[in-house]
Short mmCIF file of C-alpha atoms and ligand atoms in Angstrom, two decimals:
data_model
loop_
_atom_site.label_atom_id
_atom_site.label_comp_id
_atom_site.label_asym_id
_atom_site.label_seq_id
_atom_site.Cartn_x
_atom_site.Cartn_y
_atom_site.Cartn_z
CA MET A 1 0.00 0.00 0.00
CA PRO A 2 1.34 3.51 -0.75
CA LYS A 3 2.26 5.65 2.24
CA TYR A 4 -0.85 7.61 3.19
CA ASN A 5 -1.17 10.50 5.63
CA ALA A 6 -3.15 10.27 8.89
CA ILE A 7 -6.30 11.87 7.43
CA ILE A 8 -6.46 9.31 4.64
CA MET A 9 -5.82 6.42 7.02
CA ASP A 10 -8.50 7.64 9.42
CA HIS A 11 -11.14 8.04 6.70
CA PHE A 12 -10.18 4.71 5.15
CA GLN A 13 -10.50 2.87 8.45
CA ASN A 14 -13.52 4.85 9.72
CA PRO A 15 -15.31 6.18 6.65
CA GLN A 16 -18.05 8.74 7.35
CA ASN A 17 -21.46 8.90 5.64
CA VAL A 18 -21.36 5.39 4.18
CA GLY A 19 -24.69 4.11 2.88
CA GLU A 20 -27.48 5.30 0.65
CA PHE A 21 -30.90 7.00 0.76
CA GLU A 22 -33.93 5.35 -0.79
CA ASP A 23 -35.51 8.79 -1.09
CA ALA A 24 -32.46 10.69 -2.34
CA ASP A 25 -33.00 13.95 -4.21
CA GLY A 26 -30.04 13.20 -6.47
CA ILE A 27 -27.82 10.21 -7.22
CA GLY A 28 -24.47 10.24 -9.01
CA LEU A 29 -22.22 7.42 -10.12
CA GLU A 30 -18.65 7.69 -11.39
CA GLU A 31 -16.36 4.91 -12.50
CA ASN A 32 -12.70 4.96 -13.42
CA PRO A 33 -12.52 3.00 -16.67
CA ILE A 34 -8.87 2.12 -16.12
CA CYS A 35 -8.90 0.62 -12.62
CA GLY A 36 -12.64 -0.14 -12.49
CA ASP A 37 -13.13 1.57 -9.12
CA LYS A 38 -16.46 3.31 -8.63
CA THR A 39 -18.18 5.74 -6.28
CA GLN A 40 -21.87 6.42 -5.93
CA ILE A 41 -23.22 9.42 -4.01
CA TRP A 42 -26.74 10.11 -2.75
CA ILE A 43 -27.75 13.63 -1.69
CA ARG A 44 -30.69 15.24 0.04
CA VAL A 45 -31.32 18.86 -0.90
CA HIS A 46 -33.32 21.60 0.78
CA ASP A 47 -33.26 25.33 -0.06
CA ASP A 48 -30.32 24.79 -2.45
CA LEU A 49 -28.21 23.23 0.30
CA ILE A 50 -26.93 19.66 0.54
CA THR A 51 -28.60 18.75 3.81
CA ASP A 52 -27.40 15.15 3.91
CA ILE A 53 -25.18 12.86 1.88
CA ARG A 54 -24.17 9.19 1.66
CA PHE A 55 -21.69 7.29 -0.45
CA LYS A 56 -20.58 3.82 -1.42
CA THR A 57 -17.18 3.23 -2.99
CA GLN A 58 -15.84 0.04 -4.42
CA GLY A 59 -12.20 0.82 -4.81
CA CYS A 60 -8.81 1.49 -3.37
CA ALA A 61 -8.05 2.98 0.05
CA ALA A 62 -7.54 6.45 -1.45
CA ALA A 63 -10.87 6.30 -3.29
CA ILE A 64 -12.73 5.27 -0.12
CA ALA A 65 -10.98 7.87 2.04
CA THR A 66 -11.40 10.77 -0.39
CA SER A 67 -15.08 9.88 -0.85
CA SER A 68 -15.54 10.04 2.91
CA VAL A 69 -13.65 13.35 3.18
CA CYS A 70 -15.67 14.79 0.31
CA THR A 71 -19.01 13.90 1.91
CA VAL A 72 -17.97 15.40 5.26
CA HIS A 73 -17.12 18.72 3.57
CA ALA A 74 -20.08 18.72 1.18
CA LYS A 75 -22.68 18.26 3.92
CA GLY A 76 -24.33 21.63 4.47
CA MET A 77 -22.70 23.15 1.39
CA ALA A 78 -24.62 25.25 -1.14
CA LEU A 79 -25.25 23.45 -4.43
CA GLU A 80 -23.50 26.20 -6.42
CA GLU A 81 -20.35 25.84 -4.33
CA ALA A 82 -20.46 22.04 -4.43
CA LYS A 83 -20.79 22.08 -8.22
CA SER A 84 -17.49 23.86 -8.57
CA LEU A 85 -15.50 21.47 -6.37
CA SER A 86 -12.51 19.92 -8.08
CA PRO A 87 -10.61 16.69 -7.38
CA ASN A 88 -7.83 18.99 -6.20
CA ASP A 89 -10.10 20.44 -3.50
CA VAL A 90 -10.91 16.92 -2.33
CA ALA A 91 -7.25 15.88 -2.34
CA ASN A 92 -6.36 19.00 -0.32
CA TRP A 93 -9.05 18.28 2.28
CA ALA A 94 -7.55 14.81 2.55
CA GLY A 95 -4.16 16.33 3.33
CA GLY A 96 -2.70 15.38 -0.05
CA LEU A 97 -2.29 12.10 -1.90
CA PRO A 98 0.75 10.19 -3.14
CA ARG A 99 1.39 11.18 -6.75
CA ALA A 100 0.28 7.80 -8.09
CA LYS A 101 -3.05 8.12 -6.27
CA ILE A 102 -4.06 11.65 -7.22
CA HIS A 103 -6.53 10.34 -9.80
CA CYS A 104 -8.44 8.54 -7.00
CA SER A 105 -9.88 11.84 -5.74
CA VAL A 106 -11.63 12.33 -9.09
CA LEU A 107 -14.29 9.73 -8.29
CA ALA A 108 -15.86 11.57 -5.34
CA ALA A 109 -15.73 15.03 -6.92
CA ASP A 110 -17.31 13.78 -10.14
CA ALA A 111 -19.92 11.58 -8.41
CA LEU A 112 -20.99 14.58 -6.31
CA ARG A 113 -21.28 16.80 -9.39
CA SER A 114 -23.26 14.06 -11.10
CA ALA A 115 -25.64 13.75 -8.12
CA ILE A 116 -26.25 17.51 -8.21
CA SER A 117 -26.87 17.36 -11.94
CA ASP A 118 -29.34 14.48 -11.39
CA TYR A 119 -31.17 16.60 -8.80
CA GLU A 120 -31.32 19.60 -11.14
CA LYS A 121 -32.62 17.51 -14.04
CA HIS A 122 -35.21 15.67 -11.95
CA PRO A 123 -36.26 17.83 -8.98
CA ARG A 124 -38.28 15.55 -6.71
FE1 FES B 201 -8.76 3.22 -8.80
FE2 FES B 201 -7.72 4.50 -6.73
S1 FES B 201 -6.79 2.93 -7.94
S2 FES B 201 -9.55 4.95 -7.80
#
């Protein structure tokens, strides 16, 4: 396993916001076609804020940890702000990633954007 920082190790071993909502307002799925890892994110939205969020990731330690970190930061965030999040933002919240694992932070950022897009296309 690559050498990960304490934030990554903590979120890998104790991931936050794992699960799903049956009554989600938006759902997003992203898959890395090269490694096959995938992240799915469910959001609840009220007054243009992400009021709650869950995720499931099938993937490497960095993908699981960055998904967890992303959900912790996205909870309570305005949709407009969340839409502009980049994988770099997620990697920074996670305290940085080994160079070979930087791509792993893309899954959470893109799955979140996709969940917001799903909500905006199909307001429930
Ligand atoms: Fe696939 Fe990390 S190796 S997302």
